[in-house]
XYZ file of C-alpha atoms in Angstrom:
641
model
C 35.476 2.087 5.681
C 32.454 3.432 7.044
C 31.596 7.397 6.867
C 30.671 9.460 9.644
C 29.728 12.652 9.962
C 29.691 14.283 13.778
C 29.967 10.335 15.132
C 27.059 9.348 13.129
C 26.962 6.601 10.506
C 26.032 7.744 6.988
C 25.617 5.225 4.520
C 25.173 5.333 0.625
C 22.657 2.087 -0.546
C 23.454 1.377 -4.077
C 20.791 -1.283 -6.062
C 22.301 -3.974 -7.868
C 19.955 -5.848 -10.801
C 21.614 -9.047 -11.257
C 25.744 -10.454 -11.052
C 27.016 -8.822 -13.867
C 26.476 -5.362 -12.552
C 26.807 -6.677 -8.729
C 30.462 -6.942 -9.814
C 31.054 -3.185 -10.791
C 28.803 -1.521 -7.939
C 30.784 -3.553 -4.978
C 33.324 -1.521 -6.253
C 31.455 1.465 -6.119
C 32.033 4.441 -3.769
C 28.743 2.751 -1.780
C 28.908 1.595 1.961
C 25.932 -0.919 1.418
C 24.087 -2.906 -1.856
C 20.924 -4.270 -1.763
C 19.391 -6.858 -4.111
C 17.259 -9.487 -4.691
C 16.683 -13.662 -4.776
C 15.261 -15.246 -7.734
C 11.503 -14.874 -5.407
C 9.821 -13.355 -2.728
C 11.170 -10.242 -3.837
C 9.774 -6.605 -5.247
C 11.490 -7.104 -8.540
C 9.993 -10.455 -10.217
C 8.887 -8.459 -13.638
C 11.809 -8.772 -16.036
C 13.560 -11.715 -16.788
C 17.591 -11.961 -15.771
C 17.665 -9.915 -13.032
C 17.400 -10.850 -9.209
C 20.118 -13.355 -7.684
C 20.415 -17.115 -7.203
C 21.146 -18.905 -4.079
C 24.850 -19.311 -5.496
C 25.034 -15.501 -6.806
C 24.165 -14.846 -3.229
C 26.772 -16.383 -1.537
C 29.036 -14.780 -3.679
C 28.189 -11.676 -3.139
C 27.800 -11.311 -0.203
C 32.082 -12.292 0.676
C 32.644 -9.975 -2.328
C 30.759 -7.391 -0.379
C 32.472 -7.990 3.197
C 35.748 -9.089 1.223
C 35.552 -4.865 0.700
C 34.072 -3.909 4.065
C 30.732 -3.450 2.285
C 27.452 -4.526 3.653
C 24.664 -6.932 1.842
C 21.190 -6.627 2.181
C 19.033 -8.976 0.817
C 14.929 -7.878 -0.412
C 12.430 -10.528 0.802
C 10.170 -7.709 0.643
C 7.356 -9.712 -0.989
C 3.909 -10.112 0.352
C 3.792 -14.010 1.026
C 0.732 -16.107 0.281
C 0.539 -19.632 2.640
C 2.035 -21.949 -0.254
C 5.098 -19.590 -0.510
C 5.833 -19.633 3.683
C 7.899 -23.024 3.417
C 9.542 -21.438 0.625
C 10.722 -18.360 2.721
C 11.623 -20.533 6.302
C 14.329 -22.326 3.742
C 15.472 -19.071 2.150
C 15.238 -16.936 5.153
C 17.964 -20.241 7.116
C 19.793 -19.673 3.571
C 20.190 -15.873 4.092
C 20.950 -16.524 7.836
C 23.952 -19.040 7.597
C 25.326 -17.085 4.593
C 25.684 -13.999 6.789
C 24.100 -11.613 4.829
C 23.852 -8.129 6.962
C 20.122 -7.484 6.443
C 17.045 -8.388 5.295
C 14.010 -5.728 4.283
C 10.758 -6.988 4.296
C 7.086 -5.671 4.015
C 5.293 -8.930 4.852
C 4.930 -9.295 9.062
C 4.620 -13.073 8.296
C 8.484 -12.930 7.452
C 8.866 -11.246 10.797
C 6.909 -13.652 12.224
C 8.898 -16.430 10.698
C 12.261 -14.628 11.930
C 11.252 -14.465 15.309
C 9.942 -18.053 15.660
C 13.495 -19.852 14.364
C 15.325 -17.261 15.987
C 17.180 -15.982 12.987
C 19.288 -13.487 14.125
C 22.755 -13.386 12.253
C 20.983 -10.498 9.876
C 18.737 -7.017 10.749
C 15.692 -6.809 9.776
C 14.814 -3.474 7.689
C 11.172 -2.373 7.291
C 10.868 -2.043 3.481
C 9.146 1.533 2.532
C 6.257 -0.884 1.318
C 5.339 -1.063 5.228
C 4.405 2.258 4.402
C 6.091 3.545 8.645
C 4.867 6.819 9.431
C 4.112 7.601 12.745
C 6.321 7.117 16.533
C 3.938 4.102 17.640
C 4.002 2.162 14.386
C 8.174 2.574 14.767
C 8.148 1.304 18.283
C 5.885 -1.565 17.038
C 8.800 -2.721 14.933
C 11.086 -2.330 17.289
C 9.610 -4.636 20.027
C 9.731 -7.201 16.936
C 12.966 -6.750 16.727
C 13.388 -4.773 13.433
C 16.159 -2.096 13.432
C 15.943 0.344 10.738
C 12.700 1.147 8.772
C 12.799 2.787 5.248
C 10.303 5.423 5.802
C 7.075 6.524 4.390
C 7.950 8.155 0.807
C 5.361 10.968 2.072
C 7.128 11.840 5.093
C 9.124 14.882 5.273
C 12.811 14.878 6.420
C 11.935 16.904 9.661
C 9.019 14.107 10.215
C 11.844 11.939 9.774
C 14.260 13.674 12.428
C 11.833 13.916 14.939
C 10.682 9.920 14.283
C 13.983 9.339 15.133
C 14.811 11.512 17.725
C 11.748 9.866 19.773
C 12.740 6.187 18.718
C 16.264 5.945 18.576
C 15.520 3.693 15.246
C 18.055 3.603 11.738
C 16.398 5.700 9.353
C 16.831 5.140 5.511
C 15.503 7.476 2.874
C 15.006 7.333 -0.663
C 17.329 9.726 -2.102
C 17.144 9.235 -5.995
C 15.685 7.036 -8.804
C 11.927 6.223 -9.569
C 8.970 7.472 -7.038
C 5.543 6.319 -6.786
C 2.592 8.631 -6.334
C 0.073 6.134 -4.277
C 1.234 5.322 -0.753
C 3.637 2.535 0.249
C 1.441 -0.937 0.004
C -1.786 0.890 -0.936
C -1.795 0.869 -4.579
C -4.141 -2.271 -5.741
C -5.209 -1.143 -9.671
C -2.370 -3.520 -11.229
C -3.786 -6.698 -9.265
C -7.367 -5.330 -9.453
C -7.382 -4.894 -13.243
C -4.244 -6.882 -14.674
C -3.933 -9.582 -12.134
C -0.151 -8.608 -11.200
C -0.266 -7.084 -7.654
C 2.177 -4.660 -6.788
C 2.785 -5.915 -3.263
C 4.452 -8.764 -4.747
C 6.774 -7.256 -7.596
C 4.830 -7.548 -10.640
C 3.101 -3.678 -10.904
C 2.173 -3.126 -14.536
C 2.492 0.592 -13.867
C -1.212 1.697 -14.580
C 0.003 4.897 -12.901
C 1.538 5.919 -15.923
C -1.190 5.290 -18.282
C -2.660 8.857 -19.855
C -5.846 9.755 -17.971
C -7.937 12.768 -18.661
C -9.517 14.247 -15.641
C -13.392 15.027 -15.148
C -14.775 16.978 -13.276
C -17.877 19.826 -12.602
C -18.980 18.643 -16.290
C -15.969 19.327 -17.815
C -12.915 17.459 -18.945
C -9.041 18.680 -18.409
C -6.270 17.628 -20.449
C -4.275 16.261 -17.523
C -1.895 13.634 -19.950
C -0.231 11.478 -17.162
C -1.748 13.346 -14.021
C -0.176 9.882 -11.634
C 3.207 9.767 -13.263
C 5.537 11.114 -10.541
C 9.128 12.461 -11.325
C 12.224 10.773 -10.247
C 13.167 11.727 -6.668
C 16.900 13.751 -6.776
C 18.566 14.808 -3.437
C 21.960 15.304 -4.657
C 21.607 18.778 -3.845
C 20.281 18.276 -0.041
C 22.601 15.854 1.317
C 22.872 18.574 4.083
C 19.871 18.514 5.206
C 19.163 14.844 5.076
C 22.080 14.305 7.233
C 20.901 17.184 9.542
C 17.588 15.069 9.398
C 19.548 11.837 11.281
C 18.841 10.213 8.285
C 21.460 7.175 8.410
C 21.043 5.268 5.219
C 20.776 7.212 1.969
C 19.163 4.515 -0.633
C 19.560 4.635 -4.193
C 16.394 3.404 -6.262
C 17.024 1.462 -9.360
C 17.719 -2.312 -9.410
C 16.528 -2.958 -12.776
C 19.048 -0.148 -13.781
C 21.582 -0.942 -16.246
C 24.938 -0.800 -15.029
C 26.844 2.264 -16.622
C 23.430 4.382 -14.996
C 24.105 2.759 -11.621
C 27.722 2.868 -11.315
C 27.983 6.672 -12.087
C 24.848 7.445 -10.000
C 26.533 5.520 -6.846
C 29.868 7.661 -7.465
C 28.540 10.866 -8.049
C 26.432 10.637 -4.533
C 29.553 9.140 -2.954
C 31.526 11.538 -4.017
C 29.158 14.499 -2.653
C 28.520 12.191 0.553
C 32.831 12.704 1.280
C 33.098 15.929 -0.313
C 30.643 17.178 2.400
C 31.905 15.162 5.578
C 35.368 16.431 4.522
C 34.843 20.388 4.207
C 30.978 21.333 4.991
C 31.665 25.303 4.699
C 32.598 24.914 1.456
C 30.562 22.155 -0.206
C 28.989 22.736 -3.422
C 25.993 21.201 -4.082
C 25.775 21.803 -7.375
C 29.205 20.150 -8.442
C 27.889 17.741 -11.139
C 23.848 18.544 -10.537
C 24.508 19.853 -14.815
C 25.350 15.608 -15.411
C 22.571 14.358 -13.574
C 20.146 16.225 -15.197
C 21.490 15.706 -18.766
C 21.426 11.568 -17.832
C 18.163 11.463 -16.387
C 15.196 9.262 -16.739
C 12.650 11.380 -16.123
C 12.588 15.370 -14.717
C 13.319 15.549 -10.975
C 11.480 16.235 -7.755
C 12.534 16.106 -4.110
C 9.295 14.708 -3.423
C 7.836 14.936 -0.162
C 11.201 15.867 1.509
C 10.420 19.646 2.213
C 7.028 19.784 2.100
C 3.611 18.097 0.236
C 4.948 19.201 -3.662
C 1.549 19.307 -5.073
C 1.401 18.984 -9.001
C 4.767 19.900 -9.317
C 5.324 16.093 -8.466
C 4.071 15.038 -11.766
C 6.455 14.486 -14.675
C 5.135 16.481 -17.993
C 7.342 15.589 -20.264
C 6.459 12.272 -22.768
C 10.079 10.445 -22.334
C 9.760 7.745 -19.955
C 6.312 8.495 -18.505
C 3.134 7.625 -19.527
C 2.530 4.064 -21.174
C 6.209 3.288 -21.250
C 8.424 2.404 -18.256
C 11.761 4.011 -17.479
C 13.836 1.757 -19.592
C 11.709 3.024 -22.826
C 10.071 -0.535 -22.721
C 6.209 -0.416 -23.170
C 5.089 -1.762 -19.774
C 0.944 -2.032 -20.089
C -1.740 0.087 -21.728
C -5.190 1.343 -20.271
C -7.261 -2.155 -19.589
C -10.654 -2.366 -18.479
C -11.924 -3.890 -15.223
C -12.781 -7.948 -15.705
C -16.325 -8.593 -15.954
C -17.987 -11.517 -14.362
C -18.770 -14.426 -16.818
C -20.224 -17.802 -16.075
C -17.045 -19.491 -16.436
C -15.199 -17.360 -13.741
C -17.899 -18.010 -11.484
C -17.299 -21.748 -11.809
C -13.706 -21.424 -11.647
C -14.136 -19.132 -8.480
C -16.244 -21.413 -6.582
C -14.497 -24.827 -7.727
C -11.476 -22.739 -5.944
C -13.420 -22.160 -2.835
C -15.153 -25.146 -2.031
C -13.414 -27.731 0.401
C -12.913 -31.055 -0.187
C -13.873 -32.371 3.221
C -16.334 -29.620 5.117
C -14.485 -29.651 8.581
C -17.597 -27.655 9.324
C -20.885 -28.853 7.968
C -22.937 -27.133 9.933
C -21.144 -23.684 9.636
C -22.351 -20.485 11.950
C -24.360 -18.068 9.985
C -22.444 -15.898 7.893
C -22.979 -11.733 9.016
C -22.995 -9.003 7.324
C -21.375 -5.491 8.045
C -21.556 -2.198 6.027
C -18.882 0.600 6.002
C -21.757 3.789 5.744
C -20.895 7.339 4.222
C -22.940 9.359 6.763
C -26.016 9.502 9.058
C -28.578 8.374 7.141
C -26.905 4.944 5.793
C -25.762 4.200 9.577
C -29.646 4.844 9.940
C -30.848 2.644 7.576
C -28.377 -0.274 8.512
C -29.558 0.027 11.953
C -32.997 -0.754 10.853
C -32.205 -3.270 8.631
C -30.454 -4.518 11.542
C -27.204 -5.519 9.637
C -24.648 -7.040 12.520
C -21.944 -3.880 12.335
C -21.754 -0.730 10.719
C -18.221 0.999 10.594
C -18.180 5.014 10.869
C -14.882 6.276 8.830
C -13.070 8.626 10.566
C -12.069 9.990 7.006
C -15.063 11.194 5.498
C -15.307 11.746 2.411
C -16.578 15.411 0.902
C -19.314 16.383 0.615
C -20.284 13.793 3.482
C -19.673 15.255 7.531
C -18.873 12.980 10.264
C -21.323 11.744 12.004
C -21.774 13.963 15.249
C -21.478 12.642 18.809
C -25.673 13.593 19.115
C -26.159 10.729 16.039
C -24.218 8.530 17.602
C -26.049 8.411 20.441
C -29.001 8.158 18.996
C -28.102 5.033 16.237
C -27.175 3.330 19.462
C -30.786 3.769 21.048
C -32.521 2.116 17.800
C -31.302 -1.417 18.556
C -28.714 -3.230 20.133
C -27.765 -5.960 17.968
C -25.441 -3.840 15.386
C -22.676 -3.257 16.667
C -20.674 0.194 15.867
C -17.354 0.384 14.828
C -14.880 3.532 13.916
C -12.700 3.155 11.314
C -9.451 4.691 11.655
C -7.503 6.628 9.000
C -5.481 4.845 6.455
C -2.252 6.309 7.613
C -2.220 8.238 10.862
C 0.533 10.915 11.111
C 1.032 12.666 14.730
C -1.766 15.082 14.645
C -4.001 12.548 13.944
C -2.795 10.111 16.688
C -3.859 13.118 18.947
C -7.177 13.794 17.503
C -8.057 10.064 17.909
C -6.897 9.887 21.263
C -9.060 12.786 22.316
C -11.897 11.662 20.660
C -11.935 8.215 21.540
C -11.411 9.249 25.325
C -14.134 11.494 25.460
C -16.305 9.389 23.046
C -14.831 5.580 22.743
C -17.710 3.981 25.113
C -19.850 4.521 21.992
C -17.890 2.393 19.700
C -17.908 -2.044 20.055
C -14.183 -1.671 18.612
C -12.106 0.128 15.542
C -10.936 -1.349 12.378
C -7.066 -0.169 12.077
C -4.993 -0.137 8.834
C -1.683 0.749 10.550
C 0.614 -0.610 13.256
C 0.818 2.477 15.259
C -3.285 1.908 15.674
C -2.662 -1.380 16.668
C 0.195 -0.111 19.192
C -2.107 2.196 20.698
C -5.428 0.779 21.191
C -4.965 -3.537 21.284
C -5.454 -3.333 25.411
C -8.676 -0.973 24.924
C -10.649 -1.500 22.190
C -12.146 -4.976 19.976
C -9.670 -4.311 16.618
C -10.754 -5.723 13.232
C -7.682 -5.484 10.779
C -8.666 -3.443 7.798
C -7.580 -5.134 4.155
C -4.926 -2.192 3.721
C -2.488 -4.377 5.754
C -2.554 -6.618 2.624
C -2.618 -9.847 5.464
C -1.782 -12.854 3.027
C -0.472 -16.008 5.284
C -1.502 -17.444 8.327
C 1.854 -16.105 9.425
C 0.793 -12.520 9.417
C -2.435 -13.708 11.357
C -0.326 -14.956 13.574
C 1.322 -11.946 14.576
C -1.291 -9.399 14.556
C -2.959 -11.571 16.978
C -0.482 -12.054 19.194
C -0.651 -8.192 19.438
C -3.919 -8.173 20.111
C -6.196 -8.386 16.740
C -9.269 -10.360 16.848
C -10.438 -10.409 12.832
C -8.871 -10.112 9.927
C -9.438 -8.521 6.575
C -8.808 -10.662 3.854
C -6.592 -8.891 1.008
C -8.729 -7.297 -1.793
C -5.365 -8.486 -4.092
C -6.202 -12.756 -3.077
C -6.700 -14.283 -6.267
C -8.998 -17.347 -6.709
C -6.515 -19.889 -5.593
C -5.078 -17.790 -2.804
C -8.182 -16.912 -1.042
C -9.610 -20.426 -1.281
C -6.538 -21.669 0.143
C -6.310 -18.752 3.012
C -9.966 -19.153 4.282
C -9.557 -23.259 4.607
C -6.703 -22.579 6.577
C -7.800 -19.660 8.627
C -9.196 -20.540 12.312
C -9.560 -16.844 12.879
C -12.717 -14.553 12.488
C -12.293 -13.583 8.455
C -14.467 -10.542 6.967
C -14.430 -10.293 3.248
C -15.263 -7.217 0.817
C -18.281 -8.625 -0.588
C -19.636 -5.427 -2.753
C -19.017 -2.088 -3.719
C -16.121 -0.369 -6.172
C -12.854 -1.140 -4.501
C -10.229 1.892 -3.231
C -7.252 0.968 -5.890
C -5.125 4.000 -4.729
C -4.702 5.732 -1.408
C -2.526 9.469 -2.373
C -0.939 12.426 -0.666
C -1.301 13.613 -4.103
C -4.364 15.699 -4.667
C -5.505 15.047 -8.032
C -8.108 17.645 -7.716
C -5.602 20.741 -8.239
C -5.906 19.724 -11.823
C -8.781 21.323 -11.940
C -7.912 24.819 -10.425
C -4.451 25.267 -12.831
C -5.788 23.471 -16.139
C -8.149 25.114 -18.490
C -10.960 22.659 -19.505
C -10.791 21.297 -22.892
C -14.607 20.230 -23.759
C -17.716 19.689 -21.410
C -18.569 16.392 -20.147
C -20.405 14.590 -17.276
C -19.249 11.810 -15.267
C -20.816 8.498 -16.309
C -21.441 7.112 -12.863
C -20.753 9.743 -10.152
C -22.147 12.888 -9.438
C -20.583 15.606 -11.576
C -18.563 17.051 -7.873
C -16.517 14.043 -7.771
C -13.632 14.429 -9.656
C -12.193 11.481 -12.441
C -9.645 9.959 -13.972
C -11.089 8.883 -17.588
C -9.321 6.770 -20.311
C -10.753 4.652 -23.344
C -11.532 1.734 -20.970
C -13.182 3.776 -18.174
C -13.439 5.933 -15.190
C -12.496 6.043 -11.927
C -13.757 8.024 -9.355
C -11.672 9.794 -6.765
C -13.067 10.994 -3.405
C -10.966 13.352 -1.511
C -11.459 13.388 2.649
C -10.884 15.654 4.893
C -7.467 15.539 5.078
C -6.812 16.227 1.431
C -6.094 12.488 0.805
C -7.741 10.974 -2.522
C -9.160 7.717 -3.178
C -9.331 6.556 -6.537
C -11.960 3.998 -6.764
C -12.512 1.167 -9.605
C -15.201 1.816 -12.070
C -17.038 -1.405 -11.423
C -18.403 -2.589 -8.497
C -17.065 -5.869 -6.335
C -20.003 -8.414 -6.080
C -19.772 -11.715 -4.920
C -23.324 -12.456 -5.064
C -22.538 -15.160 -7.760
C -20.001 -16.938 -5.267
C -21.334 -16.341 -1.755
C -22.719 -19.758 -1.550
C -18.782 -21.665 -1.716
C -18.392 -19.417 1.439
C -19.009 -23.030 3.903
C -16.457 -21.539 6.952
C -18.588 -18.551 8.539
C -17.575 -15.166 6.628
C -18.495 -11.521 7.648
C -19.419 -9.729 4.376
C -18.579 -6.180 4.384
C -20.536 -3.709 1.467
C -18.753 -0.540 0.824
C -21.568 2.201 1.397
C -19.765 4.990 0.152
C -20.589 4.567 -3.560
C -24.627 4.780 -2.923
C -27.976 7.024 -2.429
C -29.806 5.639 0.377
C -32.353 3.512 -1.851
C -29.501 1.732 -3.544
C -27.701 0.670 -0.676
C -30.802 -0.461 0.928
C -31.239 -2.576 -2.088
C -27.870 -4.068 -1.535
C -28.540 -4.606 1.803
C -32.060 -6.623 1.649
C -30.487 -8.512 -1.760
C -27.189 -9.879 0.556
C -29.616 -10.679 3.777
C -31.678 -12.809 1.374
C -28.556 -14.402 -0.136
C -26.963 -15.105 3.195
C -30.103 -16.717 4.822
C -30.845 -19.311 2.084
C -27.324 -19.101 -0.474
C -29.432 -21.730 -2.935
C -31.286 -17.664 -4.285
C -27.625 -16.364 -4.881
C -27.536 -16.815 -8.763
C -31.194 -14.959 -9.107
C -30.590 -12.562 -6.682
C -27.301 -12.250 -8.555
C -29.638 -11.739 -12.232
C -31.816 -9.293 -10.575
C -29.273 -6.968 -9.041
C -28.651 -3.819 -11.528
C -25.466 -2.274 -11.072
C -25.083 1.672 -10.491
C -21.604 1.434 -11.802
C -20.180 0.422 -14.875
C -20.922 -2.889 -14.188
C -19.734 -6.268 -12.100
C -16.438 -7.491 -11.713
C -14.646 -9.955 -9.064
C -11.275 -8.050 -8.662
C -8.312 -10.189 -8.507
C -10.366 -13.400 -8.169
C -10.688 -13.080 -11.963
C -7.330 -14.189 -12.013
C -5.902 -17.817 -11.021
């Protein structure tokens, strides 16, 4: 039977790995189970878990056989050759009744809404990273019904999202966290070739990094291996919070861990809708804590928790993963060899040219501050984009600038890019600004739904890579909505992208040079610095000595912090496609990241790519004569087939 607390629906989420332990959780004290196929799921990494086809079916009559609900994880980021793949699973999951799916891709949506496949809900999967009222109403229009939100948004966020939206909340309540935000984490794919957008994270977050910073080096251990999240002693306040699904983390559990997890929250859950006056919240918190995994935060729940999110101790942290298992050790960043070049551009190049005399490629460069936007001007580079989160010591360039970049020449066009992730207040502060101040800008590039929500009817959008746009499905949609170019992913390998550009008839801009952002955090790795004593004195190897770290055998990455206290942790190498530009034959925009460079350097860049671009026959000189500032070349995830 369902619970209910004041008329409202609570429900307890319990994972479930694979059959075996399917068959002792559906008789759980849960409401709901989720789990996963044997693909397109978040969990691909270990062998013997997920479900078949069969195991599905199953389940899911065991499940209503107990007035228990099924949900179903297709919450895989898709690449074209899987979308056939998910139209047959996704009429599977429909005609076997299964009560919801949760997804992260919008090419599933897009695939829902086109067969009209509507015996299940749709759940946004905390990977679509919701956090703000627009993005929510988004969904809804689409037809989703309950997101999993942000893991950095607070439970009164949370209450007041829903308030506003009338949409089903769910909220992690317990099991493993991340510290990098939902879908913006791209060091596993970026350095080991396993993206975590697709279920196959190698965990580089819990490698041991020491920090740098100010000449100096702090003995930080595992300064990105967050605690478990435990709200066993809060269910209160998360159902004061209209939080509706509570959702346990942990289907690669084993099943003792899960089964006594699921009935010790159950139990609370009843205990609490039965007698609130006199619930105890600390009525088996002693068990927990002696059966844990790792120590235990509640995350961002009440508050940003600062360093206090980081698990110290050794057990199940650092280079092992929470079954004791050792997952992956520090790696270094591929280089570029003359056999991946070969590969690369045997991958890109099209059989049959549908286009043999292709448009000129452009070029666009995302600038730091005045002086870049300056230089690009007079280099007269076809767009510049202006972040919106700058980061220190850098200031935004003022309104006065602005207006004077656009009298120096009217063929680059000037973008603003919008945060990464756009809470209320800075919904606000980018309406004001661009009211006052949008007739300066040819468009924005958005990285979030709610942008897209907001400003589709007013402005010329360009879809950042952080909305990790795989398929032509996902083109699909945001266009429909009003995008007019696309990002390709910064995880594509080889194969993928070759195959995504020859099937793209949509304006594509690729990252063509610069380190790559591998991490996007709440978590502000610089308070390190202010609570740790340093151990020894040391400079940073490519960076000036104000940026702040992360350092192990295999190298360092720098992390920027903006002006809303988010970090950036950056790749140690820098992207260059230089050796590869000339398989481009559809017309590409290639974007260089400024951010990285003095002015002479990125100049360089600049003048080296405009060369390559007007006659791609130079590229493997140009390519020989380009020194890198960083600690070298590499090609990302298109080192990897």
């Amino acid at each position: 039977m369902p619970r209910y607390f004041n008329g409202r629906e609570i429900e307890l989420l319990a994972p479930s790995g694979n059959m075996d332990i399917f068959k002792q959780i559906v008789n759980a004290n849960c409401d709901a189970i989720y789990i996963g196929g044997k693909s397109l799921n978040m969990r691909m990494i270990r062998k013997g878990f997920n479900f078949s086809d069969e195991e599905i079916v199953e389940a899911t009559q065991m499940a209503h056989d107990r007035g228990k609900k099924l949900y179903v994880t297709v919450n895989s980021m898709l690449n074209d050759q899987e979308i056939n793949q998910a139209i047959d699973y996704l009429h599977f999951l429909n005609n076997t009744k299964v009560d919801g799916i949760i997804i992260q891709d919008l090419g599933i949506l897009q695939l829902c809404n086109e067969y009209k496949l509507d015996r299940f809900e749709i759940h946004a999967s905390v990977m679509m990273n919701v956090h703000n009222i627009d993005f929510v109403k988004h969904l809804q229009q689409s037809g989703v019904s309950r997101v999993v939100v942000s893991r950095e948004m607070d439970l009164q966020t949370a209450k007041h999202l829903q308030v506003e939206t009338g949409i089903e909340t769910e909220y992690f309540v317990h099991g493993d966290m991340c510290t990098v935000n939902g879908g913006n984490c791209y060091y596993s794919s970026l350095v080991l070739g396993n993206s975590s957008n697709r279920g196959r994270c190698f965990k580089p977050c819990r490698w041991a990094f020491e920090t740098k910073k100010d000449g100096y080096t702090y003995p930080t251990e595992y300064p990105l291996a967050a605690k478990d999240m435990n709200m066993y002693e809060h269910i209160p306040e998360l159902i004061e919070s209209r939080v509706q699904s509570f959702k346990i983390e942990g289907r690669m559990r084993d099943t003792d861990f899960i089964v006594n997890l699921v009935n010790t929250y159950g139990d609370a859950i009843d205990r609490y809708i039965a007698d609130p006056f006199s619930f105890d919240r600390n009525k088996k918190t002693d068990e927990l804590f002696e059966n844990r995994k790792r120590d235990f935060s509640t995350a961002y729940a009440f508050g940003n928790p600062g360093l206090d999110f980081i698990n110290r101790r050794y057990e199940g942290t650092g280079k092992f993963y929470s079954t004791g298992k050792m997952f992956s050790t520090p790696t270094e960043e591929p280089s570029i060899t003359n056999d991946l070049i070969n590969d690369v551009v045997s991958q890109l190049s099209e059989p049959e040219s549908s286009n043999p005399s292709p448009t000129k490629h452009r070029m666009s460069v995302k600038v730091k501050d005045y002086e870049q936007a300056k230089l690009c001007m007079e280099s007269s580079v076809d767009r510049i984009y202006i972040p919106s989160e700058v980061f220190y010591p850098n200031e935004m360039i003022s309104i006065d600038q602005l207006e004077h970049l656009r009298s120096l020449n009217s063929q680059t066009d000037i973008f603003l890019e919008l945060p990464q992730m756009m809470d209320e207040r800075q919904l606000e502060m980018t309406d004001q600004y661009l009211e006052t101040h949008g007739h300066l800008f040819k468009g924005l590039l958005v990285s979030n739904l709610g942008a897209i929500q907001k400003y589709a009817d007013r402005f010329q959008l360009v879809a950042n890579y952080n909305l990790n746009i795989f398929n032509q499905r996902a083109i699909s949609y945001y266009k429909d909505f009003g995008v007019e170019e696309f990002t390709v992913s910064i995880e594509s390998k080889r194969r993928e992208l070759g195959e995504f550009i020859h099937l793209s008839e949509e304006p594509l801009e690729i990252i063509a040079h610069g380190p790559l952002k591998a991490m996007y955090l709440d978590l502000n790795l610089y308070d390190n610095t202010h609570v740790l004593n340093p151990s020894e004195k040391s400079d940073n190897d490519h960076v000036e000595n104000d940026q702040l770290v992360l350092k192990t055998e295999k190298g360092e990455n720098p992390v920027y912090i903006d002006q809303f206290k988010k970090n950036h942790l950056y790749t140690a190498k820098e992207f260059n496609i230089l050796p590869i530009l000339g398989a481009f034959e559809k017309p590409i925009s290639f974007r260089i990241e400024g951010h990285a460079y003095n002015a002479d350097d990125l100049r360089e860049i600049i003048d080296t790519y405009q060369k390559a671009i007007a006659n791609p026959s130079q590229c493997d000189q140009l390519f020989e004569q380009l020194n890198s500032t960083k600690a070298g070349f590499t090609l990302g995830a298109l080192s990897f087939k």
